mmCIF file of C-alpha atoms in Angstrom:
data_model
loop_
_atom_site.group_PDB
_atom_site.id
_atom_site.type_symbol
_atom_site.label_atom_id
_atom_site.label_comp_id
_atom_site.label_asym_id
_atom_site.label_seq_id
_atom_site.Cartn_x
_atom_site.Cartn_y
_atom_site.Cartn_z
ATOM 1 C CA UNK A 30 6.354 -2.258 -44.683
ATOM 2 C CA UNK A 31 3.200 -3.936 -43.400
ATOM 3 C CA UNK A 32 2.887 -5.816 -46.701
ATOM 4 C CA UNK A 33 6.357 -7.303 -46.211
ATOM 5 C CA UNK A 34 7.909 -5.245 -49.026
ATOM 6 C CA UNK A 35 10.942 -4.418 -46.931
ATOM 7 C CA UNK A 36 13.310 -3.270 -49.707
ATOM 8 C CA UNK A 37 10.765 -0.811 -51.101
ATOM 9 C CA UNK A 38 10.008 0.396 -47.571
ATOM 10 C CA UNK A 39 13.719 0.892 -46.879
ATOM 11 C CA UNK A 40 14.052 3.222 -49.886
ATOM 12 C CA UNK A 41 11.242 5.381 -48.506
ATOM 13 C CA UNK A 42 12.624 5.366 -44.966
ATOM 14 C CA UNK A 43 16.053 6.343 -46.343
ATOM 15 C CA UNK A 44 14.510 9.285 -48.246
ATOM 16 C CA UNK A 45 12.709 10.492 -45.106
ATOM 17 C CA UNK A 46 15.796 10.028 -42.915
ATOM 18 C CA UNK A 47 17.968 12.021 -45.348
ATOM 19 C CA UNK A 48 15.387 14.796 -45.439
ATOM 20 C CA UNK A 49 14.914 14.767 -41.640
ATOM 21 C CA UNK A 50 18.254 13.574 -40.167
ATOM 22 C CA UNK A 51 17.395 14.887 -36.680
ATOM 23 C CA UNK A 52 13.974 13.211 -36.527
ATOM 24 C CA UNK A 53 14.264 10.416 -33.944
ATOM 25 C CA UNK A 54 11.247 8.546 -35.291
ATOM 26 C CA UNK A 55 12.581 8.586 -38.859
ATOM 27 C CA UNK A 56 15.990 7.348 -37.679
ATOM 28 C CA UNK A 57 14.491 4.586 -35.535
ATOM 29 C CA UNK A 58 12.318 3.222 -38.350
ATOM 30 C CA UNK A 59 15.102 3.486 -40.933
ATOM 31 C CA UNK A 60 17.502 1.563 -38.655
ATOM 32 C CA UNK A 61 14.910 -1.080 -37.784
ATOM 33 C CA UNK A 62 13.970 -1.627 -41.431
ATOM 34 C CA UNK A 63 17.676 -1.811 -42.403
ATOM 35 C CA UNK A 64 18.151 -4.518 -39.781
ATOM 36 C CA UNK A 65 15.254 -6.570 -41.179
ATOM 37 C CA UNK A 66 16.513 -6.262 -44.781
ATOM 38 C CA UNK A 67 20.018 -7.400 -43.713
ATOM 39 C CA UNK A 68 18.554 -10.308 -41.760
ATOM 40 C CA UNK A 69 16.477 -11.421 -44.766
ATOM 41 C CA UNK A 70 19.524 -11.205 -47.040
ATOM 42 C CA UNK A 71 21.520 -13.336 -44.583
ATOM 43 C CA UNK A 72 18.746 -15.942 -44.393
ATOM 44 C CA UNK A 73 18.606 -16.163 -48.197
ATOM 45 C CA UNK A 74 22.396 -16.507 -48.392
ATOM 46 C CA UNK A 75 22.520 -19.488 -46.027
ATOM 47 C CA UNK A 76 19.375 -21.187 -47.349
ATOM 48 C CA UNK A 77 20.066 -24.589 -48.876
ATOM 49 C CA UNK A 78 18.989 -24.589 -52.514
ATOM 50 C CA UNK A 79 17.029 -27.854 -52.501
ATOM 51 C CA UNK A 80 13.406 -28.849 -52.814
ATOM 52 C CA UNK A 81 12.041 -28.365 -49.326
ATOM 53 C CA UNK A 82 10.156 -31.236 -47.742
ATOM 54 C CA UNK A 83 6.786 -30.167 -46.375
ATOM 55 C CA UNK A 84 6.673 -29.665 -42.619
ATOM 56 C CA UNK A 85 3.717 -32.034 -42.274
ATOM 57 C CA UNK A 86 5.830 -34.885 -43.688
ATOM 58 C CA UNK A 87 8.603 -34.278 -41.161
ATOM 59 C CA UNK A 88 6.407 -34.471 -38.032
ATOM 60 C CA UNK A 89 6.365 -37.699 -36.054
ATOM 61 C CA UNK A 90 3.372 -37.600 -33.705
ATOM 62 C CA UNK A 91 4.161 -41.009 -32.186
ATOM 63 C CA UNK A 92 7.514 -39.765 -30.905
ATOM 64 C CA UNK A 93 5.833 -37.055 -28.820
ATOM 65 C CA UNK A 94 5.159 -38.187 -25.265
ATOM 66 C CA UNK A 95 2.438 -36.664 -23.112
ATOM 67 C CA UNK A 96 4.003 -36.101 -19.691
ATOM 68 C CA UNK A 97 2.217 -37.398 -16.600
ATOM 69 C CA UNK A 98 2.310 -33.837 -15.224
ATOM 70 C CA UNK A 99 0.100 -32.570 -18.088
ATOM 71 C CA UNK A 100 -3.361 -31.692 -16.762
ATOM 72 C CA UNK A 101 -5.017 -30.304 -19.892
ATOM 73 C CA UNK A 102 -7.501 -31.921 -22.294
ATOM 74 C CA UNK A 103 -6.634 -35.199 -24.061
ATOM 75 C CA UNK A 104 -7.616 -36.392 -27.519
ATOM 76 C CA UNK A 105 -9.180 -39.855 -27.189
ATOM 77 C CA UNK A 106 -7.925 -42.178 -29.942
ATOM 78 C CA UNK A 107 -6.757 -39.059 -31.757
ATOM 79 C CA UNK A 108 -10.329 -37.780 -32.148
ATOM 80 C CA UNK A 109 -11.862 -34.429 -31.214
ATOM 81 C CA UNK A 110 -15.022 -34.816 -29.115
ATOM 82 C CA UNK A 111 -17.444 -32.271 -27.672
ATOM 83 C CA UNK A 112 -16.074 -33.052 -24.213
ATOM 84 C CA UNK A 113 -12.545 -32.330 -25.497
ATOM 85 C CA UNK A 114 -13.692 -29.004 -26.951
ATOM 86 C CA UNK A 115 -15.365 -27.937 -23.712
ATOM 87 C CA UNK A 116 -12.250 -28.869 -21.709
ATOM 88 C CA UNK A 117 -10.056 -27.057 -24.243
ATOM 89 C CA UNK A 118 -12.039 -23.815 -24.007
ATOM 90 C CA UNK A 119 -12.048 -24.014 -20.192
ATOM 91 C CA UNK A 120 -8.277 -24.566 -20.184
ATOM 92 C CA UNK A 121 -7.768 -21.598 -22.501
ATOM 93 C CA UNK A 122 -9.957 -19.373 -20.318
ATOM 94 C CA UNK A 123 -7.550 -20.231 -17.479
ATOM 95 C CA UNK A 124 -4.577 -19.399 -19.765
ATOM 96 C CA UNK A 125 -3.436 -23.006 -19.928
ATOM 97 C CA UNK A 126 -1.909 -24.622 -22.997
ATOM 98 C CA UNK A 127 -2.890 -27.595 -25.162
ATOM 99 C CA UNK A 128 -0.152 -30.238 -25.261
ATOM 100 C CA UNK A 129 1.987 -29.926 -28.381
ATOM 101 C CA UNK A 130 1.243 -33.518 -29.421
ATOM 102 C CA UNK A 131 -2.485 -32.785 -29.585
ATOM 103 C CA UNK A 132 -1.864 -29.394 -31.198
ATOM 104 C CA UNK A 133 0.154 -31.027 -33.999
ATOM 105 C CA UNK A 134 -2.488 -33.753 -34.391
ATOM 106 C CA UNK A 135 -5.240 -31.185 -34.858
ATOM 107 C CA UNK A 136 -3.186 -29.273 -37.441
ATOM 108 C CA UNK A 137 -2.353 -32.378 -39.484
ATOM 109 C CA UNK A 138 -5.944 -33.625 -39.440
ATOM 110 C CA UNK A 139 -7.515 -30.304 -40.347
ATOM 111 C CA UNK A 140 -5.014 -29.901 -43.212
ATOM 112 C CA UNK A 141 -6.235 -33.189 -44.724
ATOM 113 C CA UNK A 142 -9.824 -32.004 -44.354
ATOM 114 C CA UNK A 143 -9.184 -28.684 -46.123
ATOM 115 C CA UNK A 144 -7.097 -30.321 -48.871
ATOM 116 C CA UNK A 145 -10.128 -32.357 -49.933
ATOM 117 C CA UNK A 146 -12.271 -29.250 -50.425
ATOM 118 C CA UNK A 147 -12.622 -26.906 -53.425
ATOM 119 C CA UNK A 148 -11.737 -23.216 -53.252
ATOM 120 C CA UNK A 149 -15.445 -22.323 -53.195
ATOM 121 C CA UNK A 150 -17.638 -24.335 -50.818
ATOM 122 C CA UNK A 151 -21.361 -24.726 -51.526
ATOM 123 C CA UNK A 152 -23.360 -24.753 -48.281
ATOM 124 C CA UNK A 153 -26.980 -25.905 -48.048
ATOM 125 C CA UNK A 154 -29.060 -24.390 -45.233
ATOM 126 C CA UNK A 155 -32.407 -26.161 -44.661
ATOM 127 C CA UNK A 156 -35.481 -23.888 -44.727
ATOM 128 C CA UNK A 157 -36.155 -24.041 -40.988
ATOM 129 C CA UNK A 158 -32.476 -23.869 -39.909
ATOM 130 C CA UNK A 159 -30.412 -20.988 -38.545
ATOM 131 C CA UNK A 160 -26.962 -20.249 -39.955
ATOM 132 C CA UNK A 161 -24.407 -17.845 -38.414
ATOM 133 C CA UNK A 162 -21.685 -15.853 -40.185
ATOM 134 C CA UNK A 163 -18.886 -14.259 -38.122
ATOM 135 C CA UNK A 164 -16.249 -11.815 -39.353
ATOM 136 C CA UNK A 165 -12.696 -11.100 -38.183
ATOM 137 C CA UNK A 166 -11.747 -12.474 -34.742
ATOM 138 C CA UNK A 167 -8.080 -11.361 -34.751
ATOM 139 C CA UNK A 168 -6.874 -13.330 -31.754
ATOM 140 C CA UNK A 169 -9.544 -11.984 -29.359
ATOM 141 C CA UNK A 170 -10.277 -15.316 -27.684
ATOM 142 C CA UNK A 171 -12.432 -13.999 -24.854
ATOM 143 C CA UNK A 172 -14.673 -12.196 -27.357
ATOM 144 C CA UNK A 173 -14.902 -15.438 -29.342
ATOM 145 C CA UNK A 174 -16.143 -17.149 -26.186
ATOM 146 C CA UNK A 175 -18.718 -14.387 -25.822
ATOM 147 C CA UNK A 176 -20.018 -15.101 -29.347
ATOM 148 C CA UNK A 177 -20.625 -18.720 -28.327
ATOM 149 C CA UNK A 178 -22.257 -17.549 -25.103
ATOM 150 C CA UNK A 179 -24.636 -15.265 -27.030
ATOM 151 C CA UNK A 180 -25.353 -17.578 -29.953
ATOM 152 C CA UNK A 181 -24.752 -21.080 -28.572
ATOM 153 C CA UNK A 182 -21.878 -23.465 -29.245
ATOM 154 C CA UNK A 183 -21.420 -24.764 -32.789
ATOM 155 C CA UNK A 184 -23.280 -28.028 -33.454
ATOM 156 C CA UNK A 185 -25.009 -29.843 -36.293
ATOM 157 C CA UNK A 186 -28.136 -27.814 -35.383
ATOM 158 C CA UNK A 187 -26.182 -24.545 -34.936
ATOM 159 C CA UNK A 188 -23.796 -24.219 -37.898
ATOM 160 C CA UNK A 189 -21.238 -21.394 -38.161
ATOM 161 C CA UNK A 190 -19.056 -19.820 -40.830
ATOM 162 C CA UNK A 191 -15.984 -17.855 -39.692
ATOM 163 C CA UNK A 192 -14.954 -15.554 -42.501
ATOM 164 C CA UNK A 193 -11.161 -15.224 -42.134
ATOM 165 C CA UNK A 194 -8.630 -13.245 -40.067
ATOM 166 C CA UNK A 195 -8.818 -15.576 -37.080
ATOM 167 C CA UNK A 196 -5.333 -14.535 -35.928
ATOM 168 C CA UNK A 197 -2.858 -11.606 -35.639
ATOM 169 C CA UNK A 198 -2.994 -8.389 -33.601
ATOM 170 C CA UNK A 199 -4.836 -9.971 -30.661
ATOM 171 C CA UNK A 200 -2.456 -11.904 -28.401
ATOM 172 C CA UNK A 201 -4.666 -14.979 -27.921
ATOM 173 C CA UNK A 202 -4.497 -16.067 -31.543
ATOM 174 C CA UNK A 203 -3.226 -19.576 -30.754
ATOM 175 C CA UNK A 204 -6.244 -20.143 -28.503
ATOM 176 C CA UNK A 205 -8.623 -18.853 -31.190
ATOM 177 C CA UNK A 206 -7.243 -20.961 -34.029
ATOM 178 C CA UNK A 207 -7.138 -24.256 -32.109
ATOM 179 C CA UNK A 208 -10.694 -23.666 -30.881
ATOM 180 C CA UNK A 209 -11.881 -23.033 -34.445
ATOM 181 C CA UNK A 210 -9.907 -25.915 -35.963
ATOM 182 C CA UNK A 211 -11.216 -28.194 -33.201
ATOM 183 C CA UNK A 212 -14.826 -27.359 -34.085
ATOM 184 C CA UNK A 213 -14.021 -27.870 -37.781
ATOM 185 C CA UNK A 214 -12.870 -31.413 -37.001
ATOM 186 C CA UNK A 215 -15.842 -32.072 -34.708
ATOM 187 C CA UNK A 216 -18.462 -30.796 -37.196
ATOM 188 C CA UNK A 217 -16.812 -30.886 -40.645
ATOM 189 C CA UNK A 218 -20.111 -30.378 -42.499
ATOM 190 C CA UNK A 219 -21.588 -27.755 -40.148
ATOM 191 C CA UNK A 220 -18.594 -25.574 -39.265
ATOM 192 C CA UNK A 221 -16.893 -23.569 -41.999
ATOM 193 C CA UNK A 222 -13.749 -21.445 -42.207
ATOM 194 C CA UNK A 223 -12.601 -19.145 -45.022
ATOM 195 C CA UNK A 224 -9.143 -17.709 -45.552
ATOM 196 C CA UNK A 225 -8.530 -14.054 -44.740
ATOM 197 C CA UNK A 226 -5.633 -11.852 -45.785
ATOM 198 C CA UNK A 227 -4.072 -12.484 -42.350
ATOM 199 C CA UNK A 228 -3.864 -16.226 -42.941
ATOM 200 C CA UNK A 229 -0.549 -15.628 -44.705
ATOM 201 C CA UNK A 230 3.123 -15.816 -43.810
ATOM 202 C CA UNK A 231 3.936 -12.134 -44.337
ATOM 203 C CA UNK A 232 1.030 -10.923 -42.199
ATOM 204 C CA UNK A 233 1.778 -13.497 -39.487
ATOM 205 C CA UNK A 234 5.430 -12.412 -39.341
ATOM 206 C CA UNK A 235 4.455 -8.760 -38.997
ATOM 207 C CA UNK A 236 1.346 -8.789 -36.820
ATOM 208 C CA UNK A 237 2.125 -11.289 -34.100
ATOM 209 C CA UNK A 238 0.819 -14.766 -34.905
ATOM 210 C CA UNK A 239 4.188 -16.238 -35.887
ATOM 211 C CA UNK A 240 5.824 -14.781 -32.773
ATOM 212 C CA UNK A 241 2.999 -16.098 -30.594
ATOM 213 C CA UNK A 242 3.257 -19.645 -32.023
ATOM 214 C CA UNK A 243 7.038 -19.636 -31.566
ATOM 215 C CA UNK A 244 6.613 -18.401 -27.995
ATOM 216 C CA UNK A 245 3.903 -20.924 -27.037
ATOM 217 C CA UNK A 246 5.165 -23.828 -29.171
ATOM 218 C CA UNK A 247 7.931 -23.790 -31.818
ATOM 219 C CA UNK A 248 9.085 -22.434 -35.174
ATOM 220 C CA UNK A 249 8.264 -25.836 -36.696
ATOM 221 C CA UNK A 250 4.618 -25.366 -35.714
ATOM 222 C CA UNK A 251 4.625 -21.832 -37.152
ATOM 223 C CA UNK A 252 5.769 -23.304 -40.489
ATOM 224 C CA UNK A 253 3.052 -25.952 -40.317
ATOM 225 C CA UNK A 254 0.400 -23.269 -39.788
ATOM 226 C CA UNK A 255 1.592 -21.616 -43.022
ATOM 227 C CA UNK A 256 1.046 -24.916 -44.860
ATOM 228 C CA UNK A 257 -2.407 -25.408 -43.341
ATOM 229 C CA UNK A 258 -3.542 -21.855 -44.118
ATOM 230 C CA UNK A 259 -2.666 -22.409 -47.786
ATOM 231 C CA UNK A 260 -5.481 -24.976 -47.959
ATOM 232 C CA UNK A 261 -8.226 -22.858 -46.376
ATOM 233 C CA UNK A 262 -11.164 -22.362 -48.793
ATOM 234 C CA UNK A 263 -11.471 -18.880 -50.303
ATOM 235 C CA UNK A 264 -15.229 -18.381 -50.052
ATOM 236 C CA UNK A 265 -18.633 -19.974 -49.447
ATOM 237 C CA UNK A 266 -21.893 -19.867 -51.387
ATOM 238 C CA UNK A 267 -24.973 -20.235 -49.168
ATOM 239 C CA UNK A 268 -28.051 -21.826 -50.763
ATOM 240 C CA UNK A 269 -26.832 -20.605 -54.169
ATOM 241 C CA UNK A 270 -28.012 -17.137 -53.106
ATOM 242 C CA UNK A 271 -25.367 -15.487 -50.896
ATOM 243 C CA UNK A 272 -21.622 -15.390 -51.548
ATOM 244 C CA UNK A 273 -19.367 -14.930 -48.510
ATOM 245 C CA UNK A 274 -15.700 -13.968 -48.859
ATOM 246 C CA UNK A 275 -13.225 -12.163 -46.612
ATOM 247 C CA UNK A 276 -12.357 -9.157 -48.786
ATOM 248 C CA UNK A 277 -14.484 -8.443 -51.815
ATOM 249 C CA UNK A 278 -15.016 -8.372 -55.561
ATOM 250 C CA UNK A 279 -12.829 -8.189 -58.622
ATOM 251 C CA UNK A 280 -10.911 -5.830 -60.882
ATOM 252 C CA UNK A 281 -12.911 -6.971 -63.921
ATOM 253 C CA UNK A 282 -16.477 -7.999 -64.679
ATOM 254 C CA UNK A 283 -17.476 -11.469 -65.829
ATOM 255 C CA UNK A 284 -15.957 -13.505 -62.989
ATOM 256 C CA UNK A 285 -18.132 -16.578 -62.316
ATOM 257 C CA UNK A 286 -18.510 -18.864 -59.324
ATOM 258 C CA UNK A 287 -16.846 -21.573 -61.397
ATOM 259 C CA UNK A 288 -13.801 -19.314 -61.904
ATOM 260 C CA UNK A 289 -13.523 -19.069 -58.112
ATOM 261 C CA UNK A 290 -14.142 -22.777 -57.602
ATOM 262 C CA UNK A 291 -11.185 -23.770 -59.797
ATOM 263 C CA UNK A 292 -8.770 -21.127 -58.443
ATOM 264 C CA UNK A 293 -5.499 -22.681 -57.263
ATOM 265 C CA UNK A 294 -5.230 -21.587 -53.644
ATOM 266 C CA UNK A 295 -2.414 -23.746 -52.232
ATOM 267 C CA UNK A 296 0.065 -20.862 -52.026
ATOM 268 C CA UNK A 297 0.754 -17.533 -50.412
ATOM 269 C CA UNK A 298 -1.721 -14.890 -51.599
ATOM 270 C CA UNK A 299 -0.572 -13.329 -54.895
ATOM 271 C CA UNK A 300 -0.594 -9.562 -55.490
ATOM 272 C CA UNK A 301 -3.297 -9.619 -58.156
ATOM 273 C CA UNK A 302 -6.063 -11.777 -59.560
ATOM 274 C CA UNK A 303 -9.077 -13.630 -58.150
ATOM 275 C CA UNK A 304 -7.453 -14.999 -54.988
ATOM 276 C CA UNK A 305 -5.838 -11.683 -54.080
ATOM 277 C CA UNK A 306 -9.054 -9.715 -54.555
ATOM 278 C CA UNK A 307 -11.217 -12.184 -52.619
ATOM 279 C CA UNK A 308 -8.887 -11.636 -49.634
ATOM 280 C CA UNK A 309 -8.091 -7.914 -49.940
ATOM 281 C CA UNK A 310 -10.729 -5.837 -51.790
ATOM 282 C CA UNK A 311 -13.091 -3.294 -50.171
ATOM 283 C CA UNK A 312 -16.382 -1.674 -51.238
ATOM 284 C CA UNK A 313 -16.596 2.044 -52.001
ATOM 285 C CA UNK A 314 -19.737 4.257 -52.121
ATOM 286 C CA UNK A 315 -19.071 5.699 -55.597
ATOM 287 C CA UNK A 316 -19.576 3.786 -58.834
ATOM 288 C CA UNK A 317 -16.763 2.051 -60.653
ATOM 289 C CA UNK A 318 -13.452 0.823 -59.331
ATOM 290 C CA UNK A 319 -10.493 2.547 -57.642
ATOM 291 C CA UNK A 320 -7.019 1.492 -56.533
ATOM 292 C CA UNK A 321 -7.094 0.210 -52.962
ATOM 293 C CA UNK A 322 -5.806 2.399 -50.136
ATOM 294 C CA UNK A 323 -4.277 -0.805 -48.739
ATOM 295 C CA UNK A 324 -1.902 -1.164 -51.693
ATOM 296 C CA UNK A 325 -3.366 -4.594 -52.549
ATOM 297 C CA UNK A 326 -6.709 -5.534 -54.097
ATOM 298 C CA UNK A 327 -9.195 -2.929 -55.363
ATOM 299 C CA UNK A 328 -12.152 -0.830 -54.246
ATOM 300 C CA UNK A 329 -15.447 -1.654 -55.979
ATOM 301 C CA UNK A 330 -18.631 0.386 -56.276
ATOM 302 C CA UNK A 331 -22.360 -0.484 -56.098
ATOM 303 C CA UNK A 332 -22.589 -0.954 -59.884
ATOM 304 C CA UNK A 333 -19.769 -3.545 -59.759
ATOM 305 C CA UNK A 334 -21.624 -5.413 -57.003
ATOM 306 C CA UNK A 335 -24.937 -5.272 -58.903
ATOM 307 C CA UNK A 336 -23.402 -6.639 -62.121
ATOM 308 C CA UNK A 337 -21.589 -9.447 -60.277
ATOM 309 C CA UNK A 338 -24.775 -10.512 -58.450
ATOM 310 C CA UNK A 339 -26.844 -10.443 -61.631
ATOM 311 C CA UNK A 340 -24.219 -12.375 -63.600
ATOM 312 C CA UNK A 341 -24.079 -15.108 -60.940
ATOM 313 C CA UNK A 342 -27.795 -15.114 -59.957
ATOM 314 C CA UNK A 343 -27.059 -14.145 -56.338
ATOM 315 C CA UNK A 344 -29.005 -12.004 -53.809
ATOM 316 C CA UNK A 345 -26.125 -10.317 -51.967
ATOM 317 C CA UNK A 346 -22.537 -10.719 -50.763
ATOM 318 C CA UNK A 347 -21.188 -10.830 -47.200
ATOM 319 C CA UNK A 348 -17.599 -9.821 -46.492
ATOM 320 C CA UNK A 349 -15.483 -8.819 -43.477
ATOM 321 C CA UNK A 350 -11.994 -7.255 -43.498
ATOM 322 C CA UNK A 351 -12.930 -3.755 -42.216
ATOM 323 C CA UNK A 352 -13.642 -2.450 -38.713
ATOM 324 C CA UNK A 353 -17.160 -0.991 -38.461
ATOM 325 C CA UNK A 354 -18.313 1.016 -35.453
ATOM 326 C CA UNK A 355 -21.490 -1.089 -35.086
ATOM 327 C CA UNK A 356 -19.736 -4.327 -36.051
ATOM 328 C CA UNK A 357 -21.524 -4.415 -39.398
ATOM 329 C CA UNK A 358 -22.516 -2.231 -42.334
ATOM 330 C CA UNK A 359 -25.031 -2.585 -45.153
ATOM 331 C CA UNK A 360 -23.701 -0.907 -48.313
ATOM 332 C CA UNK A 361 -24.537 -0.911 -52.034
ATOM 333 C CA UNK A 362 -28.325 -0.832 -51.439
ATOM 334 C CA UNK A 363 -28.053 -3.692 -48.948
ATOM 335 C CA UNK A 364 -26.309 -5.919 -51.503
ATOM 336 C CA UNK A 365 -22.846 -5.735 -49.875
ATOM 337 C CA UNK A 366 -22.770 -6.470 -46.146
ATOM 338 C CA UNK A 367 -19.661 -6.166 -43.956
ATOM 339 C CA UNK A 368 -19.477 -8.112 -40.687
ATOM 340 C CA UNK A 369 -16.618 -7.623 -38.197
ATOM 341 C CA UNK A 370 -16.637 -9.703 -35.011
ATOM 342 C CA UNK A 371 -13.713 -8.294 -32.968
ATOM 343 C CA UNK A 372 -15.139 -5.631 -30.598
ATOM 344 C CA UNK A 373 -12.890 -2.829 -29.333
ATOM 345 C CA UNK A 374 -10.398 -3.966 -31.957
ATOM 346 C CA UNK A 375 -6.803 -3.880 -30.692
ATOM 347 C CA UNK A 376 -8.172 -2.623 -27.342
ATOM 348 C CA UNK A 377 -8.359 0.854 -28.891
ATOM 349 C CA UNK A 378 -11.064 1.214 -31.554
ATOM 350 C CA UNK A 379 -14.162 1.256 -29.325
ATOM 351 C CA UNK A 380 -16.227 -0.530 -31.997
ATOM 352 C CA UNK A 381 -18.900 -3.120 -31.343
ATOM 353 C CA UNK A 382 -18.579 -6.650 -32.706
ATOM 354 C CA UNK A 383 -21.345 -8.320 -34.692
ATOM 355 C CA UNK A 384 -22.432 -11.577 -36.262
ATOM 356 C CA UNK A 385 -25.118 -12.358 -38.830
ATOM 357 C CA UNK A 386 -27.816 -15.009 -38.512
ATOM 358 C CA UNK A 387 -30.129 -16.078 -41.318
ATOM 359 C CA UNK A 388 -32.525 -18.945 -41.989
ATOM 360 C CA UNK A 389 -32.552 -21.132 -45.065
ATOM 361 C CA UNK A 390 -36.022 -20.041 -46.134
ATOM 362 C CA UNK A 391 -35.660 -16.311 -46.813
ATOM 363 C CA UNK A 392 -31.862 -15.856 -46.287
ATOM 364 C CA UNK A 393 -32.528 -12.427 -44.768
ATOM 365 C CA UNK A 394 -29.603 -11.196 -42.629
ATOM 366 C CA UNK A 395 -30.232 -10.463 -38.942
ATOM 367 C CA UNK A 396 -27.536 -8.672 -36.936
ATOM 368 C CA UNK A 397 -26.493 -9.261 -33.330
ATOM 369 C CA UNK A 398 -24.082 -6.705 -31.859
ATOM 370 C CA UNK A 399 -22.091 -6.854 -28.630
ATOM 371 C CA UNK A 400 -19.417 -5.027 -26.660
ATOM 372 C CA UNK A 401 -15.936 -6.315 -25.798
ATOM 373 C CA UNK A 402 -15.478 -8.456 -22.692
ATOM 374 C CA UNK A 403 -12.476 -8.274 -20.312
ATOM 375 C CA UNK A 404 -9.370 -10.308 -21.089
ATOM 376 C CA UNK A 405 -6.112 -11.063 -19.211
ATOM 377 C CA UNK A 406 -3.552 -8.280 -19.266
ATOM 378 C CA UNK A 407 -1.663 -9.252 -22.406
ATOM 379 C CA UNK A 408 -1.634 -6.326 -24.816
ATOM 380 C CA UNK A 409 -2.507 -6.677 -28.520
ATOM 381 C CA UNK A 410 0.569 -7.019 -30.762
ATOM 382 C CA UNK A 411 2.547 -8.399 -27.788
ATOM 383 C CA UNK A 412 4.241 -10.907 -30.127
ATOM 384 C CA UNK A 413 4.443 -8.659 -33.210
ATOM 385 C CA UNK A 414 7.504 -7.909 -35.319
ATOM 386 C CA UNK A 415 9.666 -5.234 -33.664
ATOM 387 C CA UNK A 416 9.097 -2.966 -36.648
ATOM 388 C CA UNK A 417 5.295 -3.027 -36.236
ATOM 389 C CA UNK A 418 5.534 -2.148 -32.552
ATOM 390 C CA UNK A 419 6.911 1.243 -33.652
ATOM 391 C CA UNK A 420 3.486 2.107 -35.117
ATOM 392 C CA UNK A 421 1.501 2.787 -31.965
#
């Protein structure tokens, strides 16, 4: 169900409901899933069978007026400045909203920026410079602000890479994504963002981001986000020594950096292949490969990691995608590092968050861990699909 395979899920729910007709939980989930399947069938039936114009082409920024009553930050000549970013973060801390005109402007501009980039970004870190890698943020805006408090704001001297899953689950995802996109526009060559498995339409429909965007803005903006996410790079190679991706490695040996670089990413994540596995795979302690417990991607062992690194002349990989109690984990003899930056994930997990810093000279990872900070009383998954709210 969580993968958006509603028809397959309905078959299973029907089997359970028939076997346990008096089970309230089984009945509730079967009925809810039936409703979603019927709704999807209705939407397909009324859809106009024509080539759909992209949302970005249908948006007219000039027609959007900024009301005199608006007291939030303003883009000056359509440009993001440091002053704008500081005002934006302050406004978000006070639970205020960015005007829709500026929100659309940021989305259209950042889409053009990502479109011009390959699927694998090569990043050069000077010998005496610090570089920071953050993992999943998942809509935890106040914890994102704490990262900047601990590590300094992004700048040309303080570059960052955010490694996917910026949104969903946490109910301040809109605030997170506009903050991150704003810094991308301000420092295009010193602020990096990679796609995670949650930067996809199915995940966003299920886990809250689409509902949050519709609530705070509009369904048109939710569609535009889907277009923008399709252009996010898939991974980053730091100083030709460290490969950073959201999920993990591949179902076969022999994959090269060039194979990743030329991967067509302007689409929803497929269910197999390089793009899928970069977004979904997980490490395992035993050698070899196994089917993923997630139902998508694979699990890969230390021998798979070692062969990939040797084949591509790399030192180690950094990935995210999994909650870790300390916010990070070194696996596969230190060659596969997980970093997860959302502390007390979903307000329930009790985990620490972490980020990695390294310098360009030795590229050794250093870990900073931190606890969750308080946030306004809006529960995680507040905007999620009604079906997902049944899984408490």
